[in-house]
């Protein structure tokens, strides 16, 4: 098993990026490997940004000890991040509704993900249930309906988790609001979730655009 220092060194190298990783940032939509390696089809400006957000989603998580369920996993890049950072991942389960992403996950990371919609597809419980970028887009006609849907989905994640739920959201504070994206004030989220779940942290200190919410069950 890796020591904490070894893991920290690996994560630092991944986050800082290297030429081999960052070259994928410049892939064009017409390039053969664009869908497989570019960060843009899965919603990130750069590979380094993606890795940095992953790390902040997983504070306190160790895949050598805990199973994980990845909601809206896309091409399962979170699984790839874990494989690069740790010697062993005991159990990874990914869910995505897009068949193309399922194919890409198999090609890129040699992992089978579950194809289906969250809330409908039957899923196995996991120690950690996470959603990275899953709540970025508007899904309903009104913001109030989007907010209600968010809390319903968090309830479902909480029911599936043995230990922890972690997800990220877009912050409206100091940011230009773009049509089609879902923004929620971190203070509102914290008040609502603490009242219901009690053990909640909101990490709003690593990005101007995104913050992470973590709910602990024990």
Short mmCIF file of C-alpha atoms in Angstrom, two decimals:
data_model
loop_
_atom_site.label_atom_id
_atom_site.label_comp_id
_atom_site.label_asym_id
_atom_site.label_seq_id
_atom_site.Cartn_x
_atom_site.Cartn_y
_atom_site.Cartn_z
CA UNK A 1 0.00 0.00 0.00
CA UNK A 2 1.23 3.47 -0.84
CA UNK A 3 2.22 5.90 1.87
CA UNK A 4 0.42 9.25 2.24
CA UNK A 5 3.58 11.00 0.99
CA UNK A 6 3.72 8.86 -2.17
CA UNK A 7 0.07 9.54 -2.93
CA UNK A 8 0.53 13.28 -2.36
CA UNK A 9 3.51 13.36 -4.74
CA UNK A 10 1.53 11.57 -7.44
CA UNK A 11 -1.43 13.92 -7.08
CA UNK A 12 0.84 16.97 -7.27
CA UNK A 13 2.36 15.76 -10.53
CA UNK A 14 -1.06 15.04 -12.02
CA UNK A 15 -2.52 18.41 -11.04
CA UNK A 16 0.48 20.39 -12.30
CA UNK A 17 0.17 18.48 -15.54
CA UNK A 18 2.88 17.49 -17.97
CA UNK A 19 3.47 17.87 -21.69
CA UNK A 20 2.05 14.42 -22.46
CA UNK A 21 -1.22 15.18 -20.66
CA UNK A 22 -1.64 18.80 -21.66
CA UNK A 23 -1.09 18.15 -25.36
CA UNK A 24 -4.63 16.79 -25.46
CA UNK A 25 -5.94 20.27 -24.63
CA UNK A 26 -5.11 21.37 -28.17
CA UNK A 27 -6.93 18.58 -29.98
CA UNK A 28 -9.47 19.81 -32.50
CA UNK A 29 -12.93 18.35 -33.11
CA UNK A 30 -11.69 17.05 -36.46
CA UNK A 31 -8.81 15.08 -34.86
CA UNK A 32 -9.21 11.31 -34.55
CA UNK A 33 -8.66 11.21 -30.78
CA UNK A 34 -10.68 14.33 -29.90
CA UNK A 35 -13.61 12.52 -28.23
CA UNK A 36 -11.27 10.10 -26.49
CA UNK A 37 -8.73 12.49 -24.97
CA UNK A 38 -9.78 16.13 -25.23
CA UNK A 39 -11.15 17.69 -22.01
CA UNK A 40 -13.67 19.77 -23.98
CA UNK A 41 -16.28 17.09 -24.83
CA UNK A 42 -16.65 16.34 -21.11
CA UNK A 43 -16.94 19.98 -20.06
CA UNK A 44 -13.45 21.12 -19.04
CA UNK A 45 -11.17 23.83 -20.38
CA UNK A 46 -8.03 21.79 -19.79
CA UNK A 47 -6.93 18.40 -18.54
CA UNK A 48 -5.19 20.02 -15.57
CA UNK A 49 -8.44 21.77 -14.60
CA UNK A 50 -10.28 18.45 -14.77
CA UNK A 51 -7.72 16.73 -12.55
CA UNK A 52 -7.78 19.61 -10.04
CA UNK A 53 -11.57 19.46 -9.76
CA UNK A 54 -11.37 15.68 -9.31
CA UNK A 55 -8.97 16.08 -6.39
CA UNK A 56 -11.26 18.58 -4.67
CA UNK A 57 -14.22 16.26 -5.18
CA UNK A 58 -12.38 13.42 -3.45
CA UNK A 59 -10.90 15.03 -0.33
CA UNK A 60 -10.79 12.28 2.30
CA UNK A 61 -11.39 9.47 -0.19
CA UNK A 62 -9.03 6.53 -0.66
CA UNK A 63 -9.94 3.98 -3.39
CA UNK A 64 -7.79 1.39 -1.66
CA UNK A 65 -10.31 1.41 1.22
CA UNK A 66 -13.63 2.63 -0.22
CA UNK A 67 -15.82 1.66 -3.16
CA UNK A 68 -17.14 4.48 -5.33
CA UNK A 69 -20.21 5.17 -7.49
CA UNK A 70 -19.65 7.88 -10.12
CA UNK A 71 -22.91 9.49 -11.29
CA UNK A 72 -22.75 11.03 -14.76
CA UNK A 73 -19.31 9.53 -15.24
CA UNK A 74 -18.92 10.38 -18.94
CA UNK A 75 -15.97 8.44 -20.31
CA UNK A 76 -14.94 7.46 -16.75
CA UNK A 77 -12.02 9.90 -16.50
CA UNK A 78 -12.45 9.91 -12.72
CA UNK A 79 -11.61 6.22 -12.75
CA UNK A 80 -8.52 6.99 -14.84
CA UNK A 81 -7.54 9.68 -12.34
CA UNK A 82 -7.78 7.16 -9.49
CA UNK A 83 -5.67 4.61 -11.36
CA UNK A 84 -2.96 7.22 -11.93
CA UNK A 85 -2.98 8.30 -8.28
CA UNK A 86 -3.21 4.99 -6.42
CA UNK A 87 -1.88 1.46 -6.69
CA UNK A 88 -5.32 -0.12 -6.39
CA UNK A 89 -8.99 0.79 -6.85
CA UNK A 90 -11.07 -1.78 -4.98
CA UNK A 91 -14.42 -1.02 -6.64
CA UNK A 92 -15.53 1.55 -9.23
CA UNK A 93 -19.05 1.81 -10.64
CA UNK A 94 -19.84 4.45 -13.24
CA UNK A 95 -23.22 5.54 -14.61
CA UNK A 96 -23.96 7.56 -17.74
CA UNK A 97 -26.96 7.79 -20.07
CA UNK A 98 -24.88 8.39 -23.21
CA UNK A 99 -23.92 5.23 -25.17
CA UNK A 100 -21.02 7.10 -26.79
CA UNK A 101 -19.48 7.77 -23.37
CA UNK A 102 -19.86 4.10 -22.47
CA UNK A 103 -17.90 3.15 -25.57
CA UNK A 104 -15.23 5.78 -24.86
CA UNK A 105 -14.86 4.61 -21.24
CA UNK A 106 -14.12 1.09 -22.47
CA UNK A 107 -11.67 2.31 -25.10
CA UNK A 108 -9.82 4.78 -22.88
CA UNK A 109 -9.82 3.12 -19.45
CA UNK A 110 -10.91 -0.47 -20.17
CA UNK A 111 -13.82 -0.15 -17.75
CA UNK A 112 -17.46 -1.15 -18.21
CA UNK A 113 -19.91 1.50 -17.02
CA UNK A 114 -23.64 1.18 -16.45
CA UNK A 115 -25.74 2.74 -19.20
CA UNK A 116 -28.86 4.50 -17.92
CA UNK A 117 -30.43 7.50 -16.24
CA UNK A 118 -29.91 8.35 -12.58
CA UNK A 119 -33.02 7.77 -10.50
CA UNK A 120 -34.32 5.11 -12.89
CA UNK A 121 -31.41 2.70 -13.32
CA UNK A 122 -30.86 0.22 -10.49
CA UNK A 123 -27.48 0.80 -8.84
CA UNK A 124 -25.49 -0.95 -6.15
CA UNK A 125 -24.73 1.06 -2.99
CA UNK A 126 -21.14 2.27 -2.56
CA UNK A 127 -19.05 3.77 0.22
CA UNK A 128 -18.74 7.06 -1.69
CA UNK A 129 -21.28 8.34 -4.19
CA UNK A 130 -20.01 11.25 -6.28
CA UNK A 131 -21.17 13.46 -9.14
CA UNK A 132 -18.65 15.63 -10.99
CA UNK A 133 -20.27 18.09 -13.38
CA UNK A 134 -23.56 16.20 -13.26
CA UNK A 135 -25.46 19.25 -12.00
CA UNK A 136 -23.89 21.78 -14.38
CA UNK A 137 -26.70 22.03 -16.95
CA UNK A 138 -30.27 23.27 -16.53
CA UNK A 139 -32.70 20.36 -16.57
CA UNK A 140 -36.08 22.01 -16.00
CA UNK A 141 -38.05 25.02 -17.18
CA UNK A 142 -37.53 27.09 -14.03
CA UNK A 143 -34.67 27.59 -11.58
CA UNK A 144 -36.96 26.58 -8.70
CA UNK A 145 -37.67 23.26 -10.41
CA UNK A 146 -33.95 22.77 -10.99
CA UNK A 147 -33.27 23.40 -7.30
CA UNK A 148 -35.96 20.93 -6.24
CA UNK A 149 -34.54 18.36 -8.65
CA UNK A 150 -31.06 18.90 -7.21
CA UNK A 151 -32.18 18.13 -3.67
CA UNK A 152 -34.17 15.08 -4.83
CA UNK A 153 -31.06 13.74 -6.58
CA UNK A 154 -28.91 14.42 -3.51
CA UNK A 155 -31.42 12.40 -1.46
CA UNK A 156 -31.02 9.50 -3.87
CA UNK A 157 -27.24 9.74 -3.71
CA UNK A 158 -27.38 9.81 0.07
CA UNK A 159 -29.51 6.65 0.13
CA UNK A 160 -26.96 4.86 -2.06
CA UNK A 161 -23.92 5.96 0.00
CA UNK A 162 -22.51 4.03 2.92
CA UNK A 163 -20.14 6.77 4.04
CA UNK A 164 -20.13 9.93 1.96
CA UNK A 165 -21.72 11.94 -0.86
CA UNK A 166 -19.67 14.47 -2.83
CA UNK A 167 -20.63 16.66 -5.78
CA UNK A 168 -19.84 20.02 -7.30
CA UNK A 169 -21.95 22.98 -8.41
CA UNK A 170 -21.50 26.22 -10.32
CA UNK A 171 -21.37 29.35 -8.18
CA UNK A 172 -23.17 32.55 -9.27
CA UNK A 173 -20.91 34.72 -7.09
CA UNK A 174 -18.88 37.07 -9.26
CA UNK A 175 -19.54 35.04 -12.39
CA UNK A 176 -21.32 35.82 -15.63
CA UNK A 177 -24.50 33.76 -15.74
CA UNK A 178 -24.65 31.79 -18.99
CA UNK A 179 -27.89 30.51 -20.40
CA UNK A 180 -28.41 26.78 -20.07
CA UNK A 181 -26.22 26.39 -16.98
CA UNK A 182 -27.40 25.81 -13.41
CA UNK A 183 -25.98 28.11 -10.71
CA UNK A 184 -26.69 27.77 -6.98
CA UNK A 185 -25.46 30.05 -4.20
CA UNK A 186 -23.19 28.00 -1.87
CA UNK A 187 -24.75 29.61 1.20
CA UNK A 188 -28.21 28.42 0.21
CA UNK A 189 -26.99 24.89 -0.44
CA UNK A 190 -25.14 24.75 2.87
CA UNK A 191 -28.15 25.98 4.87
CA UNK A 192 -30.55 23.53 3.22
CA UNK A 193 -28.30 20.50 3.48
CA UNK A 194 -27.03 21.10 7.02
CA UNK A 195 -30.61 21.35 8.21
CA UNK A 196 -31.35 17.93 6.70
CA UNK A 197 -28.07 16.00 6.94
CA UNK A 198 -26.09 17.92 9.61
CA UNK A 199 -22.58 16.75 8.65
CA UNK A 200 -21.89 18.90 5.59
CA UNK A 201 -18.91 20.81 4.23
CA UNK A 202 -18.88 23.30 1.37
CA UNK A 203 -15.43 23.79 -0.18
CA UNK A 204 -15.47 27.15 -1.93
CA UNK A 205 -11.75 27.94 -1.81
CA UNK A 206 -10.23 26.35 -4.91
CA UNK A 207 -12.04 27.85 -7.91
CA UNK A 208 -13.85 31.02 -8.95
CA UNK A 209 -16.50 29.01 -10.79
CA UNK A 210 -17.03 25.71 -8.99
CA UNK A 211 -17.45 24.58 -5.38
CA UNK A 212 -17.71 21.16 -3.80
CA UNK A 213 -20.34 19.89 -1.37
CA UNK A 214 -19.56 16.87 0.80
CA UNK A 215 -22.08 15.11 3.05
CA UNK A 216 -20.84 12.61 5.64
CA UNK A 217 -23.05 9.83 6.94
CA UNK A 218 -20.85 8.83 9.87
#
